[in-house]
Structures are given as structure tokens and as C-alpha cells.
XYZ file of C-alpha atoms in Angstrom:
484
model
C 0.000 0.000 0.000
C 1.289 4.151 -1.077
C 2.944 5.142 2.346
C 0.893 8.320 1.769
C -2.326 6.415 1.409
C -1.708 4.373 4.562
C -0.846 7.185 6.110
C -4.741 8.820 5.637
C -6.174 6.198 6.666
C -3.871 5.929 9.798
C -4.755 9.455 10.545
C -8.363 8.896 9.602
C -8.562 6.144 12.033
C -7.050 7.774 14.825
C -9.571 11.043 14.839
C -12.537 8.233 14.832
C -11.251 6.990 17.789
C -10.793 10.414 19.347
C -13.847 10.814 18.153
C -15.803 7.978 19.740
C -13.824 8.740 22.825
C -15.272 12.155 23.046
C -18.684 11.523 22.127
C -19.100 8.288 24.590
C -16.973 10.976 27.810
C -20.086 13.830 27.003
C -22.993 11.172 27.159
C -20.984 9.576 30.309
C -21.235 12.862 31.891
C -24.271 14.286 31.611
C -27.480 14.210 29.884
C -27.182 16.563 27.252
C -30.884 18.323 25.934
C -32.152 16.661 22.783
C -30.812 17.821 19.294
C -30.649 16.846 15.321
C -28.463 13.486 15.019
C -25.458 14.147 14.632
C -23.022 12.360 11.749
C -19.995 9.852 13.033
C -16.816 12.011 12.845
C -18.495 15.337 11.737
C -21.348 15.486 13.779
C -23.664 18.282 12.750
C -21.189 19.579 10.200
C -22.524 20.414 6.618
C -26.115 19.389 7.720
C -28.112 22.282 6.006
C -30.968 21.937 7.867
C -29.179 22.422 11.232
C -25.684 24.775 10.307
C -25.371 27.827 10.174
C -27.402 28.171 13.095
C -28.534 31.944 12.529
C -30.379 30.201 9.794
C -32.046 27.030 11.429
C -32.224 28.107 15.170
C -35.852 28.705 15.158
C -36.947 25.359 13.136
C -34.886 23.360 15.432
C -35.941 25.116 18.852
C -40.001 24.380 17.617
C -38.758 20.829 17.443
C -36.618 20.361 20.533
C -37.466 23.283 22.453
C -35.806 25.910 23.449
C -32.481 24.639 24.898
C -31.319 22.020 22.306
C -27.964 20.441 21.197
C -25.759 20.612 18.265
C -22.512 18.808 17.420
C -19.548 20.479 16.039
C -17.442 17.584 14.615
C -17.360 15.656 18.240
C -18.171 17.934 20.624
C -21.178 19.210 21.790
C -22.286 22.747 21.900
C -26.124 23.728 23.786
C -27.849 26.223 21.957
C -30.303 28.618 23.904
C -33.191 30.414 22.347
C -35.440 32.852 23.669
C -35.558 35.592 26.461
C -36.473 33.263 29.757
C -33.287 30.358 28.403
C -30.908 33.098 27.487
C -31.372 35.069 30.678
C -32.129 31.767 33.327
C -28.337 30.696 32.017
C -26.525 33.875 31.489
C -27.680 35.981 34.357
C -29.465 33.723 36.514
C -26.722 30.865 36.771
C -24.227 33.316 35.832
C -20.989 31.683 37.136
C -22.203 28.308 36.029
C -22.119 30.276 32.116
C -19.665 32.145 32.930
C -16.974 30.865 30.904
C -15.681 31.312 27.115
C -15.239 28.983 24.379
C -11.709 28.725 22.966
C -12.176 30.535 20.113
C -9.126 31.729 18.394
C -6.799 31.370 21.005
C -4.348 30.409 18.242
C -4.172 33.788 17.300
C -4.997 36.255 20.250
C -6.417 36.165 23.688
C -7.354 39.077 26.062
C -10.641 40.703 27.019
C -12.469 38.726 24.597
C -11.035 35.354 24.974
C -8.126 33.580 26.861
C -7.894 31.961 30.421
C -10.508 33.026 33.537
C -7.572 34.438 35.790
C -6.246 36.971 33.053
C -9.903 37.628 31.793
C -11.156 38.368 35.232
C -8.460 40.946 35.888
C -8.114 42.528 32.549
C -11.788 42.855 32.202
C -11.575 44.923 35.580
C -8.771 46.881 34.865
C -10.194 47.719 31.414
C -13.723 48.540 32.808
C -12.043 51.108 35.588
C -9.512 52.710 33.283
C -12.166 53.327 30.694
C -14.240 54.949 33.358
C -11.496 57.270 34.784
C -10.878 58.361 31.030
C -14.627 59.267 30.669
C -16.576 56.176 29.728
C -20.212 57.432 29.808
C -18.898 60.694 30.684
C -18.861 64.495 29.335
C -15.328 64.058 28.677
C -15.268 61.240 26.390
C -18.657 62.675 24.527
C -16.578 65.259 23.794
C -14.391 63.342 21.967
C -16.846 61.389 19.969
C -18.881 64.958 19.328
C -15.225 66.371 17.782
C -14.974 62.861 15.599
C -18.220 63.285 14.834
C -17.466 66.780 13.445
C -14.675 65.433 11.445
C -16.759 63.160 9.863
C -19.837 65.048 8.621
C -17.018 67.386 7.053
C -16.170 64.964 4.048
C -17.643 64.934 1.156
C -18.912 60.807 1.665
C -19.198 59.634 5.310
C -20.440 56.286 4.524
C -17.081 55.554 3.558
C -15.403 57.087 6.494
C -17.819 55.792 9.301
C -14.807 52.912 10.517
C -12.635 55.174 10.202
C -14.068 57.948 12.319
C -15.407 54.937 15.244
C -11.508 53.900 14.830
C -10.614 57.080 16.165
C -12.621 57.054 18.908
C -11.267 54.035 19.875
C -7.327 55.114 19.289
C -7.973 58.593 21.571
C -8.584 56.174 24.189
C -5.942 53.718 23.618
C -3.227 55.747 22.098
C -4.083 59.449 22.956
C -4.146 60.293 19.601
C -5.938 60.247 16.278
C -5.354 59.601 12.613
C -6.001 61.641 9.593
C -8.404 59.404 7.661
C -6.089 59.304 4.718
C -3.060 57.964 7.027
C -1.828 55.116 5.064
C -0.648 53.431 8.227
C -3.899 54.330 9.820
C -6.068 52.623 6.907
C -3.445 49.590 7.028
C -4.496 49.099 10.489
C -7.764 49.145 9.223
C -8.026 46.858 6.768
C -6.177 44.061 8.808
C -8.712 44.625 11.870
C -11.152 44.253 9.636
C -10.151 40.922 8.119
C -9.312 38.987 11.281
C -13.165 40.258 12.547
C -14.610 39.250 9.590
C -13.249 35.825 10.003
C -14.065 36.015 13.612
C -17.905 36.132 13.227
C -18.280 33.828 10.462
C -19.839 30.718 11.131
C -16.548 28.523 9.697
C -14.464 30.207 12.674
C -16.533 28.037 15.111
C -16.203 25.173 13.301
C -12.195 25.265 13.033
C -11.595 25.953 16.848
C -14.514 23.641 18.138
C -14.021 20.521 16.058
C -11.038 18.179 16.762
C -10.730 17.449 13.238
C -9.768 20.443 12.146
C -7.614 22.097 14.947
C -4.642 20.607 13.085
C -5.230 23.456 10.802
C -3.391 25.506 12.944
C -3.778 29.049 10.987
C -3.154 27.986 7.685
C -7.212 28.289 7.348
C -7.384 31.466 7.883
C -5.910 33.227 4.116
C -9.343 32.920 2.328
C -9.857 36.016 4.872
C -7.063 37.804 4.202
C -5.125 36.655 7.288
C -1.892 35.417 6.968
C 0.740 34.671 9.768
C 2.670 37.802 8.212
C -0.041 40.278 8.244
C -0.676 39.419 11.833
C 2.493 39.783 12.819
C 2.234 43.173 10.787
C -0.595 43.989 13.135
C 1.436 42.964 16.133
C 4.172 44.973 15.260
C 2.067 48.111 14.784
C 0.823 48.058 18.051
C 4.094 47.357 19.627
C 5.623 49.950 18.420
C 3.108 52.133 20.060
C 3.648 50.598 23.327
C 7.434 50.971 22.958
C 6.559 54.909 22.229
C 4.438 55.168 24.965
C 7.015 53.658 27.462
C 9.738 55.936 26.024
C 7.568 59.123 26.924
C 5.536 57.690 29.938
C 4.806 59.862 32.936
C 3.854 57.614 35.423
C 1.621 60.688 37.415
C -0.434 61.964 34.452
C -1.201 58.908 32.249
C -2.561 60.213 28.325
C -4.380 56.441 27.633
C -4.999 53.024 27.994
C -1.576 51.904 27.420
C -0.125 54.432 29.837
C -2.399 53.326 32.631
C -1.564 49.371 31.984
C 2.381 50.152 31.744
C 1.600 51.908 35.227
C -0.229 49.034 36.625
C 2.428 46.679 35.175
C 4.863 48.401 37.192
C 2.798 48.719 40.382
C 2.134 44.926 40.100
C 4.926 43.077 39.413
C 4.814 41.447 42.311
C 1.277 40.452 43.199
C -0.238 40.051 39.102
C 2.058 37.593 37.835
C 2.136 38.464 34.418
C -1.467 39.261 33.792
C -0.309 42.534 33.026
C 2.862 41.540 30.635
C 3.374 43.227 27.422
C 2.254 40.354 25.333
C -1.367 40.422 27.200
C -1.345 44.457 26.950
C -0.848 43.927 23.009
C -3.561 41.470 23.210
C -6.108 43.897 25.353
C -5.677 46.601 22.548
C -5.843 44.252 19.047
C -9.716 43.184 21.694
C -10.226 46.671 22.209
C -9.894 47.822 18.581
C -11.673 44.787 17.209
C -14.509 44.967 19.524
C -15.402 48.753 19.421
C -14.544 49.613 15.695
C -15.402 47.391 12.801
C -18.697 46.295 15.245
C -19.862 50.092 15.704
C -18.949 51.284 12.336
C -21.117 48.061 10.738
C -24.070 49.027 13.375
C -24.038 52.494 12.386
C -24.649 52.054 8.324
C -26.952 49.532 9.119
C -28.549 52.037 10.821
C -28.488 54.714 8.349
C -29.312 51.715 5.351
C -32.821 51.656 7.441
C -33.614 54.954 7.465
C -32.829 55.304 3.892
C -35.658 52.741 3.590
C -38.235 54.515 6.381
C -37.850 57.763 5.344
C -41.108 58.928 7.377
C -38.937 57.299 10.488
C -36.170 59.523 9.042
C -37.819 62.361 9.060
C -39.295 62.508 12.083
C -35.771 61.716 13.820
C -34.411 64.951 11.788
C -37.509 66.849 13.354
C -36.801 65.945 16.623
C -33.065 66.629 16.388
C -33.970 70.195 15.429
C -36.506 70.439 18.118
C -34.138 69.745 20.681
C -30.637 71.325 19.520
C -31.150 73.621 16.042
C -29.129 73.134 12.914
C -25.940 74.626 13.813
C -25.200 73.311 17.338
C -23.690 70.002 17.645
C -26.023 67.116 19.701
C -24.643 66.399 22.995
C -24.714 63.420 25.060
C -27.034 65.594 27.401
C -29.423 65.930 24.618
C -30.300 61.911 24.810
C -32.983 62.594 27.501
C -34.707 65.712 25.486
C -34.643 63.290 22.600
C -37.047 60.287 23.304
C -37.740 59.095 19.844
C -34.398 58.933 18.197
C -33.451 56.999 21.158
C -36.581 54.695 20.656
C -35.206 54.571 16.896
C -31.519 53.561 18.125
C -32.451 50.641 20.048
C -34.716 49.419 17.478
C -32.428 49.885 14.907
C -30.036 47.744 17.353
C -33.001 44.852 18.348
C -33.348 44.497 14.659
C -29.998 44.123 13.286
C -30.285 40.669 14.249
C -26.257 41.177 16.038
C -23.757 38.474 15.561
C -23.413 38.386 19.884
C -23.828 34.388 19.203
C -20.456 33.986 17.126
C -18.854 35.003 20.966
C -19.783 31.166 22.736
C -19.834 30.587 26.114
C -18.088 27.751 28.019
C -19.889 26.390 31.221
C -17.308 26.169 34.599
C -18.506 23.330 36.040
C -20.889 20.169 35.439
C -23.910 22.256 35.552
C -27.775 21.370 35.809
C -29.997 23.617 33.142
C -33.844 22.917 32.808
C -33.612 19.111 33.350
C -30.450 18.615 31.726
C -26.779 18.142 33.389
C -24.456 19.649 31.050
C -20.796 18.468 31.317
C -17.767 21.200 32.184
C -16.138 22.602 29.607
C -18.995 22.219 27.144
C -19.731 25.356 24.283
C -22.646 27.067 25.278
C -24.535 29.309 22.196
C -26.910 32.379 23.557
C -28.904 33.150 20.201
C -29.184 36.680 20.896
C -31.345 37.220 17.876
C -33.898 34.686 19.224
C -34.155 37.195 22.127
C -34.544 40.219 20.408
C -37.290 38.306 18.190
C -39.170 36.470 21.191
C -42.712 37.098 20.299
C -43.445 36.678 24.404
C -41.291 40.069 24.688
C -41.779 42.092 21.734
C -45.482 43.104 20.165
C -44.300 43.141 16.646
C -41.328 41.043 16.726
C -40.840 41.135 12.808
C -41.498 44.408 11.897
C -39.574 47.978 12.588
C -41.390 49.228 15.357
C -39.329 52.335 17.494
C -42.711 51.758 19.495
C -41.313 48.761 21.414
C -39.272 51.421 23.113
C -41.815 54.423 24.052
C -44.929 54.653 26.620
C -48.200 55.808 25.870
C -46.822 59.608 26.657
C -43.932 58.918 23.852
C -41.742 58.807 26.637
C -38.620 56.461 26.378
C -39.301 53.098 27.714
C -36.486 50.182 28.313
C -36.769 46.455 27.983
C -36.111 43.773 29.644
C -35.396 41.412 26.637
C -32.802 44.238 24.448
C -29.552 42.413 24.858
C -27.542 43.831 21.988
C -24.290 43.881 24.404
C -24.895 40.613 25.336
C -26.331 39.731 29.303
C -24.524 38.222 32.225
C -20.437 37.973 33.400
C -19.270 38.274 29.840
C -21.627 41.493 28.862
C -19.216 43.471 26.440
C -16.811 46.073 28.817
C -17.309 49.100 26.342
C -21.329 49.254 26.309
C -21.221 52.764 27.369
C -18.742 54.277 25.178
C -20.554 52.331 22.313
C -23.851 53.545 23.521
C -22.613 57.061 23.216
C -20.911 56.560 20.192
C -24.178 55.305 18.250
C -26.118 58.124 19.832
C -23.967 61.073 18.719
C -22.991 59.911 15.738
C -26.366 58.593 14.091
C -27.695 62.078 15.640
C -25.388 64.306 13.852
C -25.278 62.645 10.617
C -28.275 62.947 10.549
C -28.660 66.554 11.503
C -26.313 66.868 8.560
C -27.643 64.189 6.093
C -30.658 62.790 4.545
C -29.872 59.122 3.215
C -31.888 57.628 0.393
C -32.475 54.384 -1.022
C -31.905 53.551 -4.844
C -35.494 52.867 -6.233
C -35.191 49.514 -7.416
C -34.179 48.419 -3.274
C -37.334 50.106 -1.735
C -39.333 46.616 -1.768
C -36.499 44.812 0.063
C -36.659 43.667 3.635
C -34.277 45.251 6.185
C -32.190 42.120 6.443
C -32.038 41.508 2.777
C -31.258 44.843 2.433
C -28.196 44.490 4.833
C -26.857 41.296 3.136
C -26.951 43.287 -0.362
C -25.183 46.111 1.330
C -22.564 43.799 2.573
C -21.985 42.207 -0.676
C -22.047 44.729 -3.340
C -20.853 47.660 -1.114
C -22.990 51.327 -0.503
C -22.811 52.659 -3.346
C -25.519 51.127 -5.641
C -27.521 51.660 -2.289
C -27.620 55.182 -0.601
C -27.632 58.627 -1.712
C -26.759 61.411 0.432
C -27.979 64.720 0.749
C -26.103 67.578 2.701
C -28.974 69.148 4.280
């Protein structure tokens, strides 16, 4: 027999095995809740009726209820749907569902992902530093009201949305900003970009939950643009900041994020191990950057794609915006409260954007009892956030645009229980209040500035069809804009 052909089915054999192994270990240790059959070796894998999940979820939870299993090669992974299984695991058992799924630890691990010490005391360092610099604050609105000026001043802002979010983001980690033609700047970018695009696709799950494929190591990852040079590219970038930033620090007035970690590396050498090493403070930025840019700056022209389509909705946002702050002064952060309806509009616009919160998995801590079923430690836990913000227990209109799920009978503002759009529990995303602000002042100003339209031959097209088109073919066969 060809050595190379033995050598398959050595390899072949050995993975069934490991395979077996696994499966027989999770049905040893607990009794996992009922799901679609899975296939020897691949388990749920290229079973259209079951993966992606964003497309099956609801077929599957009508047939096996809300909490339900799917197989990812040979391990398991519980899916949860609706508002009373997504909160009774996430916030009301939240230590049990407390933990992450390794998810690209090949790569990068920080805020996002990596082990529970380091998460536990980056998270809190990262949530306290972005507070002192103004998280929620006048002081950072400021800063996203002068970006915000920057960007209604070009002559096309759909194309510099990321780039003006970006900046945000590098104020508070750098203490600086870019021009939006920097080459360096757009370099940045463009890698960011790639590695998050790759991150919330539906194959990234796959290749870091299924044994099979984990000897991929990262050679997977090129149909994305992502090669082991460009990410060392990106690593470089960002340590040449830090080594800037150590060169110039001033350990009693700290200008950023990096200044206050190199301070609180310095402070803790002896009691934080190396939580707070160089390697994990390159890791805490690439999170930082990849959660609050290429995330905001997608929300936001979704945002603006569904008012092109709603122009009455438009309008009436523009009418309150003048209402409550003229044409020439800027809208404030103060301004939210005098502005009920565009903030009704905002976190509609965010319930129905469907968000991607589920491509972030969960890990549970322990051997954990969940509605009837023990689930064993260690296994992938899925919160489909979009089944929340579609739960027709929670919402009176679940399928249509309504800004009236978020207003009283006075047109008053009016929260709900059931908007997760920063997801719920221990892992809840550390920058929901700069992003909050950040949608708020920007969507407000652009669109004291702008008035977006839709292309005529789009107008029949449902938001999320709409979205997937934009994503595709780009903005510009969709929108025009109008300087107002």
C-alpha cells in the first residue's frame, strides 16, 4: 500500500477513535438536551438543515425546544433560544455560564477570549480605566462629538464611518488620532477588519470547536485575508506604540490606555504575575480595537441603510433633532434625555440588526444542571441573541420595525427587559457605554447633517435583505446622500 495512502487512513482512524472517545466521555457525563443526530466524525457539520445556526435556530428550537444540542465535529455545543433560556443561564446561573469557548486562542487572547484568571483581571482593569478616562462621561462625549465633526465634514461619510469609530477608539488607547487618509492608519484598518470578519463567520466556530480540524493551525485562515505575516504586521504596529508610549511615559499623568496598563504593570509586578505583561497588553488593545470599531462602524450604516428605507422614520428623527438642539449646534450626550424618539429609533435599529453576539460562545465552569439537563464542564454554550430580540413573548411586533417597542403611551422612552444587543450576564461586552454614546452622537449628527436615500429599485427589500446586499455589493448602488 502508497505510504501516503496508509498514512490517511492511519490518521483517519485515529480522529474516529478520538472521536468515539469524546462523544461516549459527554454522554458519560451528563445528559445533554435533545438535538438533530449528529453524523460519526463530523457530527452536525454540513447538515443544512441544522448549520449555520442563525439560519435554522428557530426550526430546530419548535422541534426540541428551546435549549437544544448541536454537534460540532465531536463535541457538543447547547444552543439557547429565547428571552427566559438566554437570561435563566446567562444571568441567573451566571458563574455556572460564565466561561468562554476557545475561540481563536491560536491567534490572540485578552478581554475577549483567553484563560478566567487573566480575563477576570483585565476585564476589571479595562472597565475602571475606561471609566477614569470618561466612559459614559462628558469628557469622552466630547471626543466622539469632535470625531463626529470630522466626519460630517467629508464629502462621503459612509465611507469614512470605521474610520471615524476607529478614532474614537485610538484617543482612548493611544491618545491620539489619525487623519483618515493615514496610510498606516487605513493599514491598520483593513487588517482589523479581516481577522473580525473571520471572527464572526460561522466557519471560525467550526475550526476551533471541532477536533478534526484544529490541526489546521492558521493555515485556514488566508481565504480572509489573514496570513501569519499580516498578523504579525498587526502585532508589530501596536508594539511599536507601546514601545513609544514607554519611552515618553509619565507615570503621574497617564494620556491612555496603554499608559495606565504600563503603570499598573509596574505597580504589580509582584502580586499580578504576568497578567499585566506586554504580550497580554498587546492582546487587550488588538480586543479593544476589534470589539469597538469594525462592530460600531457596521451598526451604524446599518442604521443609516434603514432609514434610507423609512424615510417617514427619518424624518421625524431629523424633526426631533432640530426640536431639541437647532441646525448649527452640535447634539450632545445631554441631549439623549430631550430626545425620546431617536433613542426609541436607536435601540430598534439595534433589536433588529439581528447582532452576531452568538459567534462570541460561552463555556460552562462546572458540570452544571440547566432545565432538566446536566451539562458536562467545559462544554460550548450558544446564547442566540437574535432569538431574544425576536421572542414574540417580549416584543409586540417582533418582525417588523417598530421604534414603538421602546416608548410609553406619553412617547416617553421606555427600556426592555429582553434588548440584549451587548450581550447579558459575566461576559456582557466592557465598552457598552462608550458604544452607547458613540451610536447616539454619531447617528444624531449625521443625521442633523444628512438625509440618506435608497436607490429605487431596493425600496421593496426587507431590512435584512437589504443588509446582506449592502454587505456584498458595497454602498454605493444603495444610498444617496444629501447635505442638508
Amino acid at each position: 500500500m502508497d505510504a501516503g495512502v496508509a498514512g490517511i487512513l492511519s490518521l483517519f482512524l485515529i480522529l474516529s477513535t478520538m472521536c468515539f472517545m469524546l462523544w461516549k466521555n459527554n454522554r458519560k457525563q451528563g445528559q445533554l438536551p435533545p438535538g438533530p443526530a449528529p453524523w460519526f466524525l463530523l457530527g452536525n457539520l454540513w447538515q443544512k438543515d441544522v448549520l449555520p445556526l442563525h439560519k435554522s435556530y428557530q426550526k430546530l428550537s419548535k422541534k426540541y425546544g428551546p435549549v437544544f444540542t448541536v454537534w460540532l465535529g465531536p463535541k457538543p455545543a447547547v444552543v439557547l433560544c429565547g428571552y427566559e433560556a438566554v437570561r435563566n443561564a446567562l444571568v441567573g446561573q451566571a458563574e455556572e455560564f460564565g466561561g468562554r469557548a476557545a475561540i481563536l486562542n491560536c491567534i490572540f487572547s485578552g478581554l475577549v477570549t483567553g484563560s478566567e484568571k487573566k480575563w477576570r483581571e483585565l476585564r476589571r482593569f479595562t472597565i475602571a480605566t475606561l471609566r477614569d478616562f470618561g466612559m459614559g462621561k462628558k469628557t469622552m462625549a466630547q471626543r466622539v462629538q469632535e470625531e463626529a465633526q470630522y466626519l460630517v465634514k467629508v464629502f462621503d461619510p459612509i465611507t469614512s464611518i470605521r474610520h471615524a469609530v476607529s478614532n474614537v477608539v485610538c484617543a482612548v488607547v493611544f491618545g491620539s488620532r489619525f487623519s483618515y487618509k493615514d496610510e498606516a492608519f487605513l493599514e491598520l484598518l483593513g487588517m482589523i477588519g479581516n481577522y473580525i470578519h473571520y471572527f464572526i463567520s460561522p466557519f471560525a466556530q467550526v475550526c476551533t470547536s471541532a477536533s478534526p480540524l484544529s490541526p489546521l493551525g492558521t493555515s485556514h485562515l488566508s481565504p480572509w485575508g489573514i496570513s501569519p505575516l499580516s498578523l504579525e504586521k498587526l502585532k508589530n504596529f501596536i508594539r511599536k506604540k507601546i514601545d513609544s508610549h514607554k519611552q515618553t511615559l509619565e507615570p503621574s499623568c497617564p494620556r491612555d490606555y496603554i499608559d495606565c496598563f504600563l503603570i499598573k504593570s509596574e505597580k504589580g509586578k509582584s502580586t499580578s504575575g504576568d497578567v499585566f505583561s506586554d504580550e497580554n497588553l498587546l492582546m487587550a488593545v488588538f480586543d479593544l480595537f476589534g470589539a469597538g470599531t469594525v462592530s460600531t462602524a457596521n451598526t451604524l450604516l446599518f442604521f443609516l441603510l434603514v432609514m434610507a428605507k423609512f424615510p417617514q422614520i427619518q424624518a421625524k428623527v431629523q424633526q426631533e433633532i432640530e426640536k431639541a438642539v437647532g441646525a448649527i449646534r452640535a447634539p450632545g450626550i445631554e441631549d439623549r434625555v430631550r430626545m425620546p424618539y431617536t433613542n426609541a429609533v436607536i435601540h430598534e435599529l439595534q433589536r433588529s440588526q439581528k447582532a452576531q453576539s452568538e459567534n462570541f460562545p460561552r463555556a460552562v465552569t462546572r458540570r452544571t444542571e440547566f432545565w432538566g439537563y446536566t451539562i458536562p464542564q467545559g462544554t460550548t454554550v450558544i446564547p442566540m441573541f437574535r432569538s431574544v430580540h425576536s421572542d414574540p413573548k417580549q416584543w409586540e411586533t417582533p418582525e417588523e420595525f417598530n421604534p414603538g417597542h421602546f416608548l410609553d403611551e406619553k412617547g416617553e422612552f421606555r427600556p426592555n427587559k429582553a434588548f440584549m444587543p451587548f450581550s447579558a450576564g459575566k461576559r456582557m461586552c466592557p465598552g457598552e457605554g462608550l458604544a452607547r454614546m458613540e451610536l447616539f452622537l454619531f447617528f444624531s449628527t449625521l443625521l442633523q447633517n444628512f438625509t440618506f436615500k435608497l436607490v429605487t429599485d431596493l425600496k421593496e427589500m426587507d431590512i435584512l435583505s437589504l443588509w446582506v446586499d449592502y454587505q456584498n455589493k458595497g454602498p454605493y448602488s444603495k444610498f444617496q446622500v444629501i447635505r442638508r
